[in-house]
PDB file of C-alpha atoms in Angstrom:
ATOM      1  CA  UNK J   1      40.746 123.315  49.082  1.00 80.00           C
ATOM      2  CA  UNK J   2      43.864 121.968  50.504  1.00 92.00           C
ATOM      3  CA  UNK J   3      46.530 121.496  48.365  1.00 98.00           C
ATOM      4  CA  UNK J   4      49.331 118.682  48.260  1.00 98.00           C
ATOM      5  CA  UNK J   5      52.138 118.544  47.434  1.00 98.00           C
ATOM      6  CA  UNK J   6      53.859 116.536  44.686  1.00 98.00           C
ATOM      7  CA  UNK J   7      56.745 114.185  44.474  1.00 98.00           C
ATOM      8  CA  UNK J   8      58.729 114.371  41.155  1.00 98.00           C
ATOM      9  CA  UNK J   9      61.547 112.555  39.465  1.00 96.00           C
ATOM     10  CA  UNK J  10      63.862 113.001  36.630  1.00 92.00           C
ATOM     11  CA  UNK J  11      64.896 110.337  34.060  1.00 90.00           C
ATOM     12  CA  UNK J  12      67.165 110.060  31.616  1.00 93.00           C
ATOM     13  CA  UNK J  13      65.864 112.167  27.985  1.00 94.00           C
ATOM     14  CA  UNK J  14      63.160 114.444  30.473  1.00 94.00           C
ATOM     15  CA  UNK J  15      64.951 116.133  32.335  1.00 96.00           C
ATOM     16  CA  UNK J  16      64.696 119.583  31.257  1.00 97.00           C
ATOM     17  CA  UNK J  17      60.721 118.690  30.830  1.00 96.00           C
ATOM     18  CA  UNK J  18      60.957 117.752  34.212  1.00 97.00           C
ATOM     19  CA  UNK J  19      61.955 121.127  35.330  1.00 98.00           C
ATOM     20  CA  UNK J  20      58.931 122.985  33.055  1.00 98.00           C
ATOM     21  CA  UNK J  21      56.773 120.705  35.189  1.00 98.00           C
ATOM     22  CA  UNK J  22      58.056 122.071  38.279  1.00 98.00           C
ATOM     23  CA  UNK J  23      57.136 125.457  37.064  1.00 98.00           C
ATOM     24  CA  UNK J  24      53.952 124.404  36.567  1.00 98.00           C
ATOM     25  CA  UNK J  25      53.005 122.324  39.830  1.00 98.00           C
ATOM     26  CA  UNK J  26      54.324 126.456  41.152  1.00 98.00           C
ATOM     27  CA  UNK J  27      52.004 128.089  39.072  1.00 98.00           C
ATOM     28  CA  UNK J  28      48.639 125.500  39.671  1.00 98.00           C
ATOM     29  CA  UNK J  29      49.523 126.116  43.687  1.00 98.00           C
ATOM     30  CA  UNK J  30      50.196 122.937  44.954  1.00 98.00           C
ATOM     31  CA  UNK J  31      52.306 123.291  48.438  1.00 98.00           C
ATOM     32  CA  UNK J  32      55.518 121.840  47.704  1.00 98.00           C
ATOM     33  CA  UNK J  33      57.626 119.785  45.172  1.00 98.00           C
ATOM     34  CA  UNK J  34      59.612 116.634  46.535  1.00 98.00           C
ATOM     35  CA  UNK J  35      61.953 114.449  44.973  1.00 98.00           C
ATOM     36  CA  UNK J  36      62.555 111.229  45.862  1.00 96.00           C
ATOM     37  CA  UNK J  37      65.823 109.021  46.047  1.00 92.00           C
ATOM     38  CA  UNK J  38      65.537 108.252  42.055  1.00 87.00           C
ATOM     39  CA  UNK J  39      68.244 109.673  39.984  1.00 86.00           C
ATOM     40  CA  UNK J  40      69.770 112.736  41.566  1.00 94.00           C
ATOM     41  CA  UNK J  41      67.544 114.257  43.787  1.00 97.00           C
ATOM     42  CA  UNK J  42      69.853 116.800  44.946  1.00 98.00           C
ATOM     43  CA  UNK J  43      70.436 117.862  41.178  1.00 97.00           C
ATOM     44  CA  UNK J  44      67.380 118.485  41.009  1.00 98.00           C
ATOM     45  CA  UNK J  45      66.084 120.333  43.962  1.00 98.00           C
ATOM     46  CA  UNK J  46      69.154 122.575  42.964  1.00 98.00           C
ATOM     47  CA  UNK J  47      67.473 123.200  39.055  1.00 98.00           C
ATOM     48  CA  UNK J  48      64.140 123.574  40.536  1.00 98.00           C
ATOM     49  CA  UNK J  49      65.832 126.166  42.889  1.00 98.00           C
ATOM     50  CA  UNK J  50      66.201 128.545  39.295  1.00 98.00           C
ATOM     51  CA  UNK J  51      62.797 127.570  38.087  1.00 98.00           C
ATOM     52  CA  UNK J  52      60.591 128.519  40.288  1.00 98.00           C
ATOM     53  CA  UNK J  53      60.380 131.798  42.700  1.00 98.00           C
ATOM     54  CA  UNK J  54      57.823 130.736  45.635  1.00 98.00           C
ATOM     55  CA  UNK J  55      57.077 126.953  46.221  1.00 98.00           C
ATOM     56  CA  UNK J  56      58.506 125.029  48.875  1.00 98.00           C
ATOM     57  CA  UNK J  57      61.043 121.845  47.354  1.00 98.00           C
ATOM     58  CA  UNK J  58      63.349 119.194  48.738  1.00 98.00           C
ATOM     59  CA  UNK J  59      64.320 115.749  48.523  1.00 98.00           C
ATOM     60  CA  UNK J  60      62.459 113.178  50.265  1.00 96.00           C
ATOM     61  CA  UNK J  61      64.883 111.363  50.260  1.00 94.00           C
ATOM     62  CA  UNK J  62      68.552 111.741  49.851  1.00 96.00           C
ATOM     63  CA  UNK J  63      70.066 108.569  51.541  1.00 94.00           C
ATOM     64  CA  UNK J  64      72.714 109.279  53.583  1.00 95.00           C
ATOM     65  CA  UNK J  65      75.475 106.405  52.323  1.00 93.00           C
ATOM     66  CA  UNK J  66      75.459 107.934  48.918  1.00 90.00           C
ATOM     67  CA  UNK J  67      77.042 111.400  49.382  1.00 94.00           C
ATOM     68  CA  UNK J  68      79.699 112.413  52.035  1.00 96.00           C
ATOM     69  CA  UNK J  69      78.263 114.478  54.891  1.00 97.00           C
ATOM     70  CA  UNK J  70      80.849 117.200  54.472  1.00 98.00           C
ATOM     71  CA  UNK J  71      79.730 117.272  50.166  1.00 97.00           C
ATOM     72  CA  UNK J  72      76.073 117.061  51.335  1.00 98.00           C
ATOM     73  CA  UNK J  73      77.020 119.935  53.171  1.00 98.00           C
ATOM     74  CA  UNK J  74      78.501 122.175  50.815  1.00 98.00           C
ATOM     75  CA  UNK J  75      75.699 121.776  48.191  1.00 98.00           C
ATOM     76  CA  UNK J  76      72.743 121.903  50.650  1.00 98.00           C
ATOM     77  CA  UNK J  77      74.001 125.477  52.109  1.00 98.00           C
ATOM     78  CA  UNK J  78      73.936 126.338  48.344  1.00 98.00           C
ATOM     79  CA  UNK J  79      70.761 125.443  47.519  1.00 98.00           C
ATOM     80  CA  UNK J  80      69.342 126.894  51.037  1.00 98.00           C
ATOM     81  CA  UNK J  81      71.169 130.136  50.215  1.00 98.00           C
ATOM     82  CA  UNK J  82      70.322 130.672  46.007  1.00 98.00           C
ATOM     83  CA  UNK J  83      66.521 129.495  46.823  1.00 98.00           C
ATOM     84  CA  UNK J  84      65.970 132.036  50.035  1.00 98.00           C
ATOM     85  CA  UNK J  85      64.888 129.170  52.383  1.00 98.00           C
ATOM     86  CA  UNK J  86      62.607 127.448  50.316  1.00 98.00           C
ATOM     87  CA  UNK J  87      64.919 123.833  49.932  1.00 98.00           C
ATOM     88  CA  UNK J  88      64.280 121.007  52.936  1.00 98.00           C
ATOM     89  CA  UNK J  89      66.642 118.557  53.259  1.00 98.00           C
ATOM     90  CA  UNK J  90      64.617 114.980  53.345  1.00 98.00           C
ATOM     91  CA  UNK J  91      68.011 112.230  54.660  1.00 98.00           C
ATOM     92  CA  UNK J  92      67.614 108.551  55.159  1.00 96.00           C
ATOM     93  CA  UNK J  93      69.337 105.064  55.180  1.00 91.00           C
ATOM     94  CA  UNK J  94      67.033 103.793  52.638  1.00 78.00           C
ATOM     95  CA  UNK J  95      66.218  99.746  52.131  1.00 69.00           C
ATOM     96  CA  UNK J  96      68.374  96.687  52.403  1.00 70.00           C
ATOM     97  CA  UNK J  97      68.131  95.459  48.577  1.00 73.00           C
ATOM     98  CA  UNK J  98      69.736  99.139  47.749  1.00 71.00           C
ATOM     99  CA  UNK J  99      72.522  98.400  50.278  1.00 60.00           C
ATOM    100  CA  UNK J 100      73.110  95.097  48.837  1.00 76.00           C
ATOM    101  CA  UNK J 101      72.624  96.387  45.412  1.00 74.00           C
ATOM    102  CA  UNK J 102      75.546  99.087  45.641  1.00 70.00           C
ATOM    103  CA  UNK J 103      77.725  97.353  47.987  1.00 77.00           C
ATOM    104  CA  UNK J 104      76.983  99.246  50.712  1.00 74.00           C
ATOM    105  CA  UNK J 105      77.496  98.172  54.518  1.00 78.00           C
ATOM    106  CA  UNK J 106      75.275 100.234  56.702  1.00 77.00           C
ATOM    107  CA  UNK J 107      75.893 100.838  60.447  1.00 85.00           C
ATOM    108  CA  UNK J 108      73.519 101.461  62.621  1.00 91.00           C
ATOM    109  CA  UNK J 109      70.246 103.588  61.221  1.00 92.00           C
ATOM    110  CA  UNK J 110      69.584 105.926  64.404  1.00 96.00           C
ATOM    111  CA  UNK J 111      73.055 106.481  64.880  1.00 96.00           C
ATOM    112  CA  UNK J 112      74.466 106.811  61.644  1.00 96.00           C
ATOM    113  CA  UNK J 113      71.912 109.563  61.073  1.00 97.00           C
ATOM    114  CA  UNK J 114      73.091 111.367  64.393  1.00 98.00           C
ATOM    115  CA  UNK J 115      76.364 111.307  62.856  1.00 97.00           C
ATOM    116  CA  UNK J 116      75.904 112.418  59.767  1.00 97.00           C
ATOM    117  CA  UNK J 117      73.636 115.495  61.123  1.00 98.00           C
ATOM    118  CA  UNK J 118      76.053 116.522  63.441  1.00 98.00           C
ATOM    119  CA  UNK J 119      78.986 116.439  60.507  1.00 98.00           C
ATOM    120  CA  UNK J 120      76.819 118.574  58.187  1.00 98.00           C
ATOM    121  CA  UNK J 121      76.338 120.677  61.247  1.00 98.00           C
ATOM    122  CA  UNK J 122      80.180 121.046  61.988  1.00 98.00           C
ATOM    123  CA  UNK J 123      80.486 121.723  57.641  1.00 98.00           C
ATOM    124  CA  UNK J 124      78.350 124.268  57.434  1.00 98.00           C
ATOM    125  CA  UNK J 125      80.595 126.768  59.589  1.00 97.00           C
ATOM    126  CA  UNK J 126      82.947 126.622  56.155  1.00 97.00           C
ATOM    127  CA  UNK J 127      80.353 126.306  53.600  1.00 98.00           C
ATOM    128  CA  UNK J 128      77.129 128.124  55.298  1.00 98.00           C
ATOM    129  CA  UNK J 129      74.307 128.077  56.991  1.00 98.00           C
ATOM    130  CA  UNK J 130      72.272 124.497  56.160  1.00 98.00           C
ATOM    131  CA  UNK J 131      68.803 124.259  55.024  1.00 98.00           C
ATOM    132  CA  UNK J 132      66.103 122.216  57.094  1.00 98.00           C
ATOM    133  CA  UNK J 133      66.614 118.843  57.347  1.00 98.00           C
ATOM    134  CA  UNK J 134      64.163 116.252  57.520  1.00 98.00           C
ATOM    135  CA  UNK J 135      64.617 112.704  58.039  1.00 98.00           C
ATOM    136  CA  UNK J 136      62.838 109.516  56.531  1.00 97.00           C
ATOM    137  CA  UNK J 137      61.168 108.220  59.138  1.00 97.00           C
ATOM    138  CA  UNK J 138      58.588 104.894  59.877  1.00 96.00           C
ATOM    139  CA  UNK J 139      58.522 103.674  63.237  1.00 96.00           C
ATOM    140  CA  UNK J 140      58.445 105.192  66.636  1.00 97.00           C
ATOM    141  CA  UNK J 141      62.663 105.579  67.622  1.00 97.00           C
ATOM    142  CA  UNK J 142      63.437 107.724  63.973  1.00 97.00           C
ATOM    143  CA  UNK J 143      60.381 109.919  64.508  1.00 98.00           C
ATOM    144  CA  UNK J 144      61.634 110.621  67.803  1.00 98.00           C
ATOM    145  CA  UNK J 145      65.038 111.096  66.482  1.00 98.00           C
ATOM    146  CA  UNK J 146      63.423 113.573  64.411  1.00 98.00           C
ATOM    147  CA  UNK J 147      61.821 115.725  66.724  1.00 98.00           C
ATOM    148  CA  UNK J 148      65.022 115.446  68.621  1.00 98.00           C
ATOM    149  CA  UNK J 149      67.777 116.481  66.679  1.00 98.00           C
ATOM    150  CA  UNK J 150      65.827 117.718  63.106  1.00 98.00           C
ATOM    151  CA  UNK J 151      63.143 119.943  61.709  1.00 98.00           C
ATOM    152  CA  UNK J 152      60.701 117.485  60.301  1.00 98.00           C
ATOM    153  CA  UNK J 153      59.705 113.722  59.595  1.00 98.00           C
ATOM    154  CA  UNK J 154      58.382 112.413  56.278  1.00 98.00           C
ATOM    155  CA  UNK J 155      57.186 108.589  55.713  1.00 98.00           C
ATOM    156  CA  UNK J 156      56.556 107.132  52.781  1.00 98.00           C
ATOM    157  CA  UNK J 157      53.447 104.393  52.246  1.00 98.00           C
ATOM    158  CA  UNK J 158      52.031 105.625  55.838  1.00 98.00           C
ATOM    159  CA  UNK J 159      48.842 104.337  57.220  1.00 98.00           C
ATOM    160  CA  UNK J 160      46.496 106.526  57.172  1.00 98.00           C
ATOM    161  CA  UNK J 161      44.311 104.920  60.287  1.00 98.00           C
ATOM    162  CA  UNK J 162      47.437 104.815  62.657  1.00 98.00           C
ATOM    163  CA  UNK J 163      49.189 108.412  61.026  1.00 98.00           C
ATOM    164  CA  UNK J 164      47.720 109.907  64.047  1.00 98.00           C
ATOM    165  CA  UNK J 165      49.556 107.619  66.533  1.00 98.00           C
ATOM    166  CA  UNK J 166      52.485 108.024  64.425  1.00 98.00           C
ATOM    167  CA  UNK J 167      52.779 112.028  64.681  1.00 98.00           C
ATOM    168  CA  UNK J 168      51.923 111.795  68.640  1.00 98.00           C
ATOM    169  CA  UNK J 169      55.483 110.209  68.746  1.00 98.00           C
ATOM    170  CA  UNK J 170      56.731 113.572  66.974  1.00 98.00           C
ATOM    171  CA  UNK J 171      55.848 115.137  70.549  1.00 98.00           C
ATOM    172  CA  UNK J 172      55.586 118.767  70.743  1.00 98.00           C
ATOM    173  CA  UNK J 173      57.611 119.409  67.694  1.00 98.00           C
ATOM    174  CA  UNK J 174      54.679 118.326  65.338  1.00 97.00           C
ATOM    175  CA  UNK J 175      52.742 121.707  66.800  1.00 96.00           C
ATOM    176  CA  UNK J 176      55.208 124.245  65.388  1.00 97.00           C
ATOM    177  CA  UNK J 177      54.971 125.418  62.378  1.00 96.00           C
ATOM    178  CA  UNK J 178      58.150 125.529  61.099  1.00 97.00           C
ATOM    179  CA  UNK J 179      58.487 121.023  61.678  1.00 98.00           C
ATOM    180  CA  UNK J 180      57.687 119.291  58.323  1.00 98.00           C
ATOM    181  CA  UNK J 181      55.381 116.342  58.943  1.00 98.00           C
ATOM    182  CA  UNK J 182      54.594 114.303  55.310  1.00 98.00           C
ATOM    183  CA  UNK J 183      53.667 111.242  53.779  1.00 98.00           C
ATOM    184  CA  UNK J 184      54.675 110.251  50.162  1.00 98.00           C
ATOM    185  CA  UNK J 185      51.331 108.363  48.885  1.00 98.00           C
ATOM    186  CA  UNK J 186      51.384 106.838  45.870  1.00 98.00           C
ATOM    187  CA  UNK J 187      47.883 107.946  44.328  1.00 98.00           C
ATOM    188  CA  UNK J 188      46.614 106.890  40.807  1.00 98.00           C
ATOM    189  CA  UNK J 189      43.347 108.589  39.360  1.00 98.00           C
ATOM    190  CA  UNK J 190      40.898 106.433  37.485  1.00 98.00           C
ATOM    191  CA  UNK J 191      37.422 106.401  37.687  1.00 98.00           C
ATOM    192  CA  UNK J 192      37.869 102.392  37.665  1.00 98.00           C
ATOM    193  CA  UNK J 193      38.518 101.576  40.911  1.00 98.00           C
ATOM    194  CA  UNK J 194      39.462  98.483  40.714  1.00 98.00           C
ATOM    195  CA  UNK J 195      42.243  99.394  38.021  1.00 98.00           C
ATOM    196  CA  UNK J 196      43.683 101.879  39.972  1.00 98.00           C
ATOM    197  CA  UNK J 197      43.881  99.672  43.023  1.00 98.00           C
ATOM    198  CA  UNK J 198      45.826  97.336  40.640  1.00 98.00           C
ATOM    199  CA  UNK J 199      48.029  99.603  39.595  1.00 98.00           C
ATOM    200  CA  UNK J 200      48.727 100.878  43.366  1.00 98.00           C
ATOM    201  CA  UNK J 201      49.345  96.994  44.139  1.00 98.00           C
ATOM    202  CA  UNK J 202      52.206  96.584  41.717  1.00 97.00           C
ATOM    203  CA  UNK J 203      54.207  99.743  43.246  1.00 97.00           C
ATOM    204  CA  UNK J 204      53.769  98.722  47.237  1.00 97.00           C
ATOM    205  CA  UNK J 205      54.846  95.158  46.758  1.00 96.00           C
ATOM    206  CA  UNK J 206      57.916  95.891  46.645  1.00 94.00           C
ATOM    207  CA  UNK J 207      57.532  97.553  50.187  1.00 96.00           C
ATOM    208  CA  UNK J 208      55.291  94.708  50.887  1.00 97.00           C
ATOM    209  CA  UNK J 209      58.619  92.587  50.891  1.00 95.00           C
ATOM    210  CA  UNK J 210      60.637  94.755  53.637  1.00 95.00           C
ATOM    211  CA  UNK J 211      60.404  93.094  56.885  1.00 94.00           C
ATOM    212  CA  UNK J 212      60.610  96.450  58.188  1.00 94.00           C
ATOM    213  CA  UNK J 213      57.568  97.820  56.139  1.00 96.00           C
ATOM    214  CA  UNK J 214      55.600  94.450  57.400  1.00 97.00           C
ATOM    215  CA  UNK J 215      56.563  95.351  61.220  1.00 97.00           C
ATOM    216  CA  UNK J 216      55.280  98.799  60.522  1.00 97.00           C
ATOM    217  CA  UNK J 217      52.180  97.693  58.895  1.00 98.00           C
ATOM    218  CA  UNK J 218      51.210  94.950  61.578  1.00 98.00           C
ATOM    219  CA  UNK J 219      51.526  97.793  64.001  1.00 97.00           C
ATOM    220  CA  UNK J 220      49.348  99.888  62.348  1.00 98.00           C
ATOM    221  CA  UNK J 221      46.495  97.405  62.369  1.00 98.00           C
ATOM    222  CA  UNK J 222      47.430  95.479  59.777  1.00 98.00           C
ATOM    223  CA  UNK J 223      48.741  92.092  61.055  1.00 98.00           C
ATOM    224  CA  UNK J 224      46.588  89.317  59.375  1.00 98.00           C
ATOM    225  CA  UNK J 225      47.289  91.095  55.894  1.00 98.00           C
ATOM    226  CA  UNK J 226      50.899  91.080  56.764  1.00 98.00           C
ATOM    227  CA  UNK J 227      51.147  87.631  57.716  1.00 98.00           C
ATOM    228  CA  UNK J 228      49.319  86.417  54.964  1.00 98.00           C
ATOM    229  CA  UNK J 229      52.158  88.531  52.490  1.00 98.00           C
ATOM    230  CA  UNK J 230      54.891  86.993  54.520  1.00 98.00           C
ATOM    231  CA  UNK J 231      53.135  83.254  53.816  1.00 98.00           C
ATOM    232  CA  UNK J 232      52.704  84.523  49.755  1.00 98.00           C
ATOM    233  CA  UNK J 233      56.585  85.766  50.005  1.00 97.00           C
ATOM    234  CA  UNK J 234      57.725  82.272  51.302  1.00 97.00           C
ATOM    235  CA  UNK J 235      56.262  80.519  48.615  1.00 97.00           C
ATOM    236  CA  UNK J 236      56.969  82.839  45.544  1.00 97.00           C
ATOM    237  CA  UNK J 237      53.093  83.015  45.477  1.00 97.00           C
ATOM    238  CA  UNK J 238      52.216  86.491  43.572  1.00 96.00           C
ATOM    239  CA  UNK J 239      48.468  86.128  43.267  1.00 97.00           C
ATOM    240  CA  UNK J 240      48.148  85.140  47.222  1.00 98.00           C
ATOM    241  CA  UNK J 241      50.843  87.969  47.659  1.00 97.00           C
ATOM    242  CA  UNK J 242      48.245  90.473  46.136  1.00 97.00           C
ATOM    243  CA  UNK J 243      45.243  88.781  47.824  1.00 97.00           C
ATOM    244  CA  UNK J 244      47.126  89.592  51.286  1.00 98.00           C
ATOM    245  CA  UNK J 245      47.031  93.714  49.746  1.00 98.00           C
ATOM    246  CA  UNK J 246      43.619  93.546  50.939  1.00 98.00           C
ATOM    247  CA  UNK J 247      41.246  96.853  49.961  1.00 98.00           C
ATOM    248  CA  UNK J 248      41.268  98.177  53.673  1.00 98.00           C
ATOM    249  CA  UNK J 249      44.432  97.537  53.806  1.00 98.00           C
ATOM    250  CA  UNK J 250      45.772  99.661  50.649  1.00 98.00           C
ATOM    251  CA  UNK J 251      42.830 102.614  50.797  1.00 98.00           C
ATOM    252  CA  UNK J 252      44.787 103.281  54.104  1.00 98.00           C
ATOM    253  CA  UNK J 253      48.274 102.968  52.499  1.00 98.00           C
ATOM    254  CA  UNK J 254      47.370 104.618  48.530  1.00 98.00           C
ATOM    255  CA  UNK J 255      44.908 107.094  46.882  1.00 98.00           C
ATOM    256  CA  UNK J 256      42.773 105.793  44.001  1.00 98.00           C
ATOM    257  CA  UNK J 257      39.891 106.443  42.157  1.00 98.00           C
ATOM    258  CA  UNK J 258      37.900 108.970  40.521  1.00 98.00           C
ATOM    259  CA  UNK J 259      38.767 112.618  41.124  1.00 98.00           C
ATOM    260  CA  UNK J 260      36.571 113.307  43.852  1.00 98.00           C
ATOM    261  CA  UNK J 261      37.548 110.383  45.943  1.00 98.00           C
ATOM    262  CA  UNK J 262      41.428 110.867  45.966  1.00 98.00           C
ATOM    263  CA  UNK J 263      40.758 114.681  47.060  1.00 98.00           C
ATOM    264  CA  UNK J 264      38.375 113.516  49.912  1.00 98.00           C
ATOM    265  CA  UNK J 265      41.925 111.597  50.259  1.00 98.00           C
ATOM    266  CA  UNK J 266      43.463 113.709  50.722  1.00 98.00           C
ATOM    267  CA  UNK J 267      41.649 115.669  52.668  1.00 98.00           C
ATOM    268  CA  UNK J 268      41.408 112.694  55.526  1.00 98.00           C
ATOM    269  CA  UNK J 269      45.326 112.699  55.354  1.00 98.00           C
ATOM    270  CA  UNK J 270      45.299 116.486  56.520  1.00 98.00           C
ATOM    271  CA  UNK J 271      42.330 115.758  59.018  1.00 98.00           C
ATOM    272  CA  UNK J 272      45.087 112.348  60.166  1.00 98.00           C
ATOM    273  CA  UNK J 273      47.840 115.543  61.074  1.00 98.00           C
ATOM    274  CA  UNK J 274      49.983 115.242  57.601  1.00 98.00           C
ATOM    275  CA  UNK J 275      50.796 118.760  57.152  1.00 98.00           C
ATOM    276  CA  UNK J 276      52.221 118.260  53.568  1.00 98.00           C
ATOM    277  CA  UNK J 277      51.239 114.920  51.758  1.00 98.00           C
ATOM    278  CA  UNK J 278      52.558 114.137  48.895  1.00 98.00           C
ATOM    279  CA  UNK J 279      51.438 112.449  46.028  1.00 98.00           C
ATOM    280  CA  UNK J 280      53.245 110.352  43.982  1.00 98.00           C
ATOM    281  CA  UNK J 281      51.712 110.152  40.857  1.00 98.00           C
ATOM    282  CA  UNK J 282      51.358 106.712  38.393  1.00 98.00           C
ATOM    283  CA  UNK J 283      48.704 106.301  35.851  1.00 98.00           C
ATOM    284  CA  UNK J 284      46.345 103.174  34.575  1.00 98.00           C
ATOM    285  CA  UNK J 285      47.047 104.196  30.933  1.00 96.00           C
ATOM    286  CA  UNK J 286      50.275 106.174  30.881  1.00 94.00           C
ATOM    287  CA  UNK J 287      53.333 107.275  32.309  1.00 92.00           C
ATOM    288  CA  UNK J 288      54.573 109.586  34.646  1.00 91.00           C
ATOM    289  CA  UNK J 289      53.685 112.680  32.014  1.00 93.00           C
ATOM    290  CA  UNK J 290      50.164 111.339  32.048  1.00 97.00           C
ATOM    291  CA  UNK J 291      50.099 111.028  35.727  1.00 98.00           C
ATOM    292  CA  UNK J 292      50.906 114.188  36.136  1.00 97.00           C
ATOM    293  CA  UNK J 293      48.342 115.379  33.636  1.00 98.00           C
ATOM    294  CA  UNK J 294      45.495 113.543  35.642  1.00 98.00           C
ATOM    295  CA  UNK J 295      46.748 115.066  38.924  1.00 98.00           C
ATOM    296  CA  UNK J 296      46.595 118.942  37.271  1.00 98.00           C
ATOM    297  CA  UNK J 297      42.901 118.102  35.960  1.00 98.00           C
ATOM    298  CA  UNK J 298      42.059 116.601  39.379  1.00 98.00           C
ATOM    299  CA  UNK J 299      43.240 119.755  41.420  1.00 97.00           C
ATOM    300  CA  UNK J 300      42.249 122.415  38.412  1.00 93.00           C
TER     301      UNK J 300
END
């Protein structure tokens, strides 16, 4: 069986839990441990660095604005350097409402990250040699950035019918071996469909409301869905808004279901050229504890 990888966040009061659960996902094989932009990401690739001896880790993603490019230097050469290779370096710009949340003022996406790459590049000849980088990545001009100037692209909420088209604009670099190509998916495990759909729902509206999410989505297939969101989102309309999440639409998006049906998942997200997808784990009845719990059981 294929094994996924698993996205993983610390809060507040778990922290050190959090880092026993790394351990774990190491010692039940799955292929990597990501961390998304929640919390400190970089804090905690750089635990998980001391707590486990063979898995594969990195953010997915650090956004860029946050953390000076000579700083994000300095502690990713660390990290690559205590963890013998095994820490990627996932960089984005991240949404608008976090922009407007933290009073940030973003440039422009393709070539802020250009600059920021090439001033971690120009860092590392006083702090060391930098890990992998990866960048966040949707539509067809960052995934070519990617290929271009990093080693590896990971989306997040990826269509799983047009993931194929999306990795052909990788080029070349999605053959090699050593060029990351993931998807963070949310997944929830219930044997009730129909709640775990639910559930999957609430966490992609959100995304649902990102004009640049839409525009991905309607490319990907999706247009009637998308405009009928963009109708719900005009007129505060949250039942027509989840309506518009049609089941086609969010199988291709999510994982849910019983056991057996988010591994045959998973599997179609390998067979769609996702080298590493990654699961990001909420629960029907529970936490993230109990969503982790479910995922273990479902890959035992």
């Amino acid at each position: 069986m294929n094994m996924p990888a698993i996205s993983l966040a610390a809060v507040r009061g778990r922290r050190e839990r959090t880092l026993e659960i790394a351990a774990e996902i190491e010692q039940r094989g799955f292929s990597g441990v990501y961390c998304p932009s929640m919390g400190d990401p970089v804090a905690l690739c750089q635990a998980i660095a001391h707590v486990t001896n063979e898995i594969h880790f990195g953010t997915s993603v650090q956004p860029i604005y946050f953390r000076n490019p000579v700083d994000m230097a300095s502690t990713a050469a660390f990290i690559h350097e205590i963890s013998g290779g095994r820490f990627w370096l996932g960089i984005g710009v991240t949404h608008g409402p976090v922009h407007e949340r933290l009073g940030i003022t973003p440039g422009k996406p393709l070539s802020d990250i250009r600059e920021y790459i090439a001033a971690m590049e120009a860092a590392s000849a006083q702090h060391g040699e930098l890990p992998p980088i990866v960048l966040a990545t949707l539509r067809q001009r960052m995934a070519e950035l990617s290929a271009e100037i990093s080693s590896g692209a990971v989306w997040a909420n990826a269509s799983c019918n047009d993931f194929q088209n999306s990795v052909a604009h990788l080029g070349d670099a999605a053959s090699r071996d050593d060029f990351f190509v993931g998807n963070m998916i949310p997944t929830v495990i219930d044997d009730d469909r129909a709640a775990g759909a639910a559930r999957n729902r609430k966490t992609l509206a959100g995304y649902v409301s990102l004009p640049n999410y839409r525009n991905y989505w309607k490319q990907a297939g999706w247009v009637d869905e998308m405009e009928a969101a963009e109708t719900a989102i005009a007129a505060g309309d949250t039942e027509a808004l989840n309506r518009a999440m049609t089941d086609d639409w969010l199988s291709n998006a999510t994982l849910y279901g019983s056991a057996s049906q988010v591994r045959d998942g998973v599997e179609a997200w390998f067979d769609a050229g996702c080298k590493t997808p990654i699961l990001v784990p909420s629960s029907t009845s529970g936490g993230q504890l109990k969503a982790l719990e479910e995922l273990f059981d479902t890959f035992a």
